[in-house]
Tab-separated table of C-alpha atoms in Angstrom:
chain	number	residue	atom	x	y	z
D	1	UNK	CA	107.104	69.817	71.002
D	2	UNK	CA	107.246	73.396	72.891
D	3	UNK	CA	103.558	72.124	74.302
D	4	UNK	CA	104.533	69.048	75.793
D	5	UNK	CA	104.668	67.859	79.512
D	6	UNK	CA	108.146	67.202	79.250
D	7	UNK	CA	109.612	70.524	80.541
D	8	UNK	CA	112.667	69.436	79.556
D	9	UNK	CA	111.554	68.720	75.842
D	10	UNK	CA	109.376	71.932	75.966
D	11	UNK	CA	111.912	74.394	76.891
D	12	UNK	CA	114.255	72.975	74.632
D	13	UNK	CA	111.992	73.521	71.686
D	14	UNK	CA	110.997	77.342	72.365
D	15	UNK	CA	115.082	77.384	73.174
D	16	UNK	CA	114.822	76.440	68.555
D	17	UNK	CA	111.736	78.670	67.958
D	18	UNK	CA	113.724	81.852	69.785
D	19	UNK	CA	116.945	81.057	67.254
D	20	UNK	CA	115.308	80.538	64.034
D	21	UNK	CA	112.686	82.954	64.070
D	22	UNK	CA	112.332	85.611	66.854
D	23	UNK	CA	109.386	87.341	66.072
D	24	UNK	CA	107.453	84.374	65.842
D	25	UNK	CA	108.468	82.532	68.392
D	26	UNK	CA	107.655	85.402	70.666
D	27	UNK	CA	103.851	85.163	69.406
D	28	UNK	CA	103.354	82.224	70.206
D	29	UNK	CA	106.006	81.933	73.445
D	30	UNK	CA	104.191	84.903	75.313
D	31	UNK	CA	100.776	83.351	75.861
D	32	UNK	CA	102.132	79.721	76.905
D	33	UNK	CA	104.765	81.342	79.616
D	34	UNK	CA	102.002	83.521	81.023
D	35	UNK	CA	99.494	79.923	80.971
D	36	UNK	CA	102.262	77.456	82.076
D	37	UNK	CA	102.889	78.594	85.457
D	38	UNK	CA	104.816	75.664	86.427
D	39	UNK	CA	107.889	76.848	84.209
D	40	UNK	CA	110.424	79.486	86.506
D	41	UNK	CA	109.743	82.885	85.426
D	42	UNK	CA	113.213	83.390	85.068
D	43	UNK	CA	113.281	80.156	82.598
D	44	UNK	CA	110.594	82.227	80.806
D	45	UNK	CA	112.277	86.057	80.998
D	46	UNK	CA	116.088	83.847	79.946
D	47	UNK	CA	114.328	82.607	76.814
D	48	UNK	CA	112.066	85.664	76.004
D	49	UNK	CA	114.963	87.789	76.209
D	50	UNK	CA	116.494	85.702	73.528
D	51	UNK	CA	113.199	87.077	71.453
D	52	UNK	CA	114.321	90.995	72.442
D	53	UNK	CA	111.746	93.390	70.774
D	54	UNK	CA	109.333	91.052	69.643
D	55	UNK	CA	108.916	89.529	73.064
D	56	UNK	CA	108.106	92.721	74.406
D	57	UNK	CA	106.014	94.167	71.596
D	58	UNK	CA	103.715	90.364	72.290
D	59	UNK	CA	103.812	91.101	75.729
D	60	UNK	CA	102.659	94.226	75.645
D	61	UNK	CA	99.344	93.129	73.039
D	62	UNK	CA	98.520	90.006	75.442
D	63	UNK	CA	98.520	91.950	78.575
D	64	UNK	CA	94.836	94.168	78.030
D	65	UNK	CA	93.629	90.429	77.111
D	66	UNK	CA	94.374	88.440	80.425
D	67	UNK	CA	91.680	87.511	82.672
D	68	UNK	CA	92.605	87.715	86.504
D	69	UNK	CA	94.041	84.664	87.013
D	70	UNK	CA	96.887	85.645	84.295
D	71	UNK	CA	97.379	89.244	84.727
D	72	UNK	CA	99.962	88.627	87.851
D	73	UNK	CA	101.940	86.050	85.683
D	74	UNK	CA	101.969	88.791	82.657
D	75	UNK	CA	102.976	91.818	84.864
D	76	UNK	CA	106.088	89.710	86.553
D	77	UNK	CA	107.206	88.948	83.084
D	78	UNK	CA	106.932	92.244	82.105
D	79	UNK	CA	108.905	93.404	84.645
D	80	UNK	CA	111.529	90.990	84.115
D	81	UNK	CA	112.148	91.458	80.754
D	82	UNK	CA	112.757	95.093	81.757
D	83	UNK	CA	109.767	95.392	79.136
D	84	UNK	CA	108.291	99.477	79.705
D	85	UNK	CA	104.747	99.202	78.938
D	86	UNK	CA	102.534	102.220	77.469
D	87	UNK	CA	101.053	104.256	80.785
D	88	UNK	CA	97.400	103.446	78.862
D	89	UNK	CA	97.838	99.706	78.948
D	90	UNK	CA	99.489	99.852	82.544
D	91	UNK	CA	96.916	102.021	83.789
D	92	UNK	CA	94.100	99.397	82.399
D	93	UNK	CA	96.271	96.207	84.327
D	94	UNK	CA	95.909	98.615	87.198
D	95	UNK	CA	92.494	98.915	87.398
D	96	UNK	CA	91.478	95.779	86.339
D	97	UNK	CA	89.907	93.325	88.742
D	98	UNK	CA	93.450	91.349	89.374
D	99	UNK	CA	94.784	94.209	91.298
D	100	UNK	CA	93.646	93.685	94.567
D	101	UNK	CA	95.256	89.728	93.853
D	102	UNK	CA	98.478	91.527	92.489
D	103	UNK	CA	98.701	94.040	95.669
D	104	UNK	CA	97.938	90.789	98.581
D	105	UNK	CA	100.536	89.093	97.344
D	106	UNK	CA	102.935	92.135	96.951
D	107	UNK	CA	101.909	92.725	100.444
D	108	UNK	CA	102.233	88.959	101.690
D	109	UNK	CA	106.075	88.933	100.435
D	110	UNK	CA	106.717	91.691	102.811
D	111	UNK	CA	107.735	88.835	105.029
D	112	UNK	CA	109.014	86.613	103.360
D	113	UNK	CA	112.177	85.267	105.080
D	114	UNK	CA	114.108	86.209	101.812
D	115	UNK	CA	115.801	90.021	102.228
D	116	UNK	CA	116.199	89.875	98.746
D	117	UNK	CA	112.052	89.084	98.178
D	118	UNK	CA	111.309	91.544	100.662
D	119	UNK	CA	113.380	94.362	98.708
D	120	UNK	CA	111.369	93.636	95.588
D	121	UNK	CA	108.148	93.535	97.234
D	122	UNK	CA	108.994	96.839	98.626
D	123	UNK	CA	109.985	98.311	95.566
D	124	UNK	CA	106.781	97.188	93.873
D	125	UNK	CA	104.652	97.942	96.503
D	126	UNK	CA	105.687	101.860	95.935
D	127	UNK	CA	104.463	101.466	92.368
D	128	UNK	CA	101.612	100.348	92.963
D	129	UNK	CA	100.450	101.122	96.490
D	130	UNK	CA	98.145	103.095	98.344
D	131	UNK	CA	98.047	105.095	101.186
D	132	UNK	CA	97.429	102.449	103.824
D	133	UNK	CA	100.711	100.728	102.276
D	134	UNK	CA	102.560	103.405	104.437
D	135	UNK	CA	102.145	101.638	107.511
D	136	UNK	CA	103.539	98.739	106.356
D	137	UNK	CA	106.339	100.187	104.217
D	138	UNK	CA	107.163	101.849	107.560
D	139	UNK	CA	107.286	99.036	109.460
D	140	UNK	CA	109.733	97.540	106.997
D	141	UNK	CA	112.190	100.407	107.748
D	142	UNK	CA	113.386	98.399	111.257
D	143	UNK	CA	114.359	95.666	108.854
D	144	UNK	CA	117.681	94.068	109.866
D	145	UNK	CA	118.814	93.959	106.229
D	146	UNK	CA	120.091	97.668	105.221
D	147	UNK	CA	118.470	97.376	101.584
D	148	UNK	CA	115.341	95.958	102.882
D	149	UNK	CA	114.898	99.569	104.988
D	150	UNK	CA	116.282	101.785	101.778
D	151	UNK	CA	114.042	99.982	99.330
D	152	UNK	CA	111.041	100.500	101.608
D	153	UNK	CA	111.952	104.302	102.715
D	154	UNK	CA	112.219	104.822	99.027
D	155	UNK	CA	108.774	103.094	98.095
D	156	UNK	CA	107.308	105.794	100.751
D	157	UNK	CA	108.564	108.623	98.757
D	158	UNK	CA	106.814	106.738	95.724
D	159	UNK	CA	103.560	106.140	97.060
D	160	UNK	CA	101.695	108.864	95.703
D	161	UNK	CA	98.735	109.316	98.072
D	162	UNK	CA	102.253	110.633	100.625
D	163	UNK	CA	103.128	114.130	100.318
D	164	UNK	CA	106.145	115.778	101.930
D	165	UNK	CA	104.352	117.001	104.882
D	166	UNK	CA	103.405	113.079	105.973
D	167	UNK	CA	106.799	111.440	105.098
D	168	UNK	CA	107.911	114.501	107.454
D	169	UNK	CA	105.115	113.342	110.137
D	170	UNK	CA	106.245	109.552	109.377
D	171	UNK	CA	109.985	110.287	110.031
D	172	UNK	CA	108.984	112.285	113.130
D	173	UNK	CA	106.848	109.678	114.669
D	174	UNK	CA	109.612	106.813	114.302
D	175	UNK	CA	111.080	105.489	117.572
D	176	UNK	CA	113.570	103.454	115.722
D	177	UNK	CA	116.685	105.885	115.221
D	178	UNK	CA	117.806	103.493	112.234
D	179	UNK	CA	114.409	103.655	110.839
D	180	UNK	CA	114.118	107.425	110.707
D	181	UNK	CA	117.570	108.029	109.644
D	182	UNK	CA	116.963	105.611	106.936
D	183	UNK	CA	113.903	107.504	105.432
D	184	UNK	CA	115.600	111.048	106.170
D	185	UNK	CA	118.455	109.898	103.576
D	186	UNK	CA	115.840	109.044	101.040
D	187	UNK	CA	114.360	112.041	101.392
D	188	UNK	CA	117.203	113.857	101.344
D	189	UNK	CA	118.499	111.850	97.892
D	190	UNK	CA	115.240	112.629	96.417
D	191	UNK	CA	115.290	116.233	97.099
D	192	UNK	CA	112.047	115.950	99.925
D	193	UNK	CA	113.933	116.729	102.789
């Protein structure tokens, strides 16, 4: 029942699997919510939560197996489950040959008309960044939504190709005033300034 078309039948049934055996269901849940793309992935986080442990233990063996297609799907549910994955494995997912996919479309929701979606993107994009991100973390810092431009001056101070001496260069070359005061509190919070 969990594999059929019905989503409503589907969901239901890994709803059962989750209650009568966790561990279990989170074998075999992991794999289908990182295939079935269709389902929300905060239907899939809701009921792998339910799974606690397990889910995240799965997750975290599935992940080095994805091919490029999946490894976006696998990291976003990793994320939402809160799940912290071993630097080795997270350093493989990096490296692999869905990065560049998983960094476009970081970098395409950087204007997405949601403020909330932008924030996230932001944050994510410090995590897993580069240098050339900077310009276009900076530009997010003349958002018109005030956690749009901390998220983003706080991504800059994660980026790690950034030292002190170019966030200082960054903050001095800003024309907006909101912009540069908005990056001179995150430095100051983080201890840069």
């Amino acid at each position: 029942m969990a594999e059929s078309p019905d989503d409503t039948v589907s969901l239901t049934a890994l709803w059962a699997l989750v209650r009568i055996d966790p561990q279990a269901a989170a074998d075999y849940m992991v794999p289908l919510f990182i295939a079935r793309e269709d389902w929300a992935l905060s239907l899939a986080a809701g009921i792998l939560q339910q799974a606690g442990e397990p889910a995240g233990a799965a997750l975290a063996r599935h992940l080095p197996q994805l091919d490029a297609a999946h490894l976006p799907r696998g990291l976003r549910i990793a994320e939402a489950l809160h799940v912290t994955l071993p630097a080795g494995l997270l350093a493989g997912a990096l490296r692999s040959e869905a990065m560049p996919v998983v960094i476009a479309e970081v970098r395409a929701l950087l204007a997405h008309e949601d403020w909330q979606v932008r924030v996230q993107a932001a944050r994510a994009l410090g995590r897993v960044g580069e240098r050339s991100d900077a310009a276009r973390l900076a530009a997010l810092l003349g958002d018109a939504q005030w956690w749009v431009r901390y998220r983003a001056a706080q991504a800059l101070l994660e980026l790690p190709a950034l030292s002190r001496a170019d966030l200082e260069a960054l903050r001095a070359s800003l024309t907006d005033r909101f912009a540069a005061d908005m990056l001179g509190q995150a430095m100051a919070e983080s201890g840069a300034a």
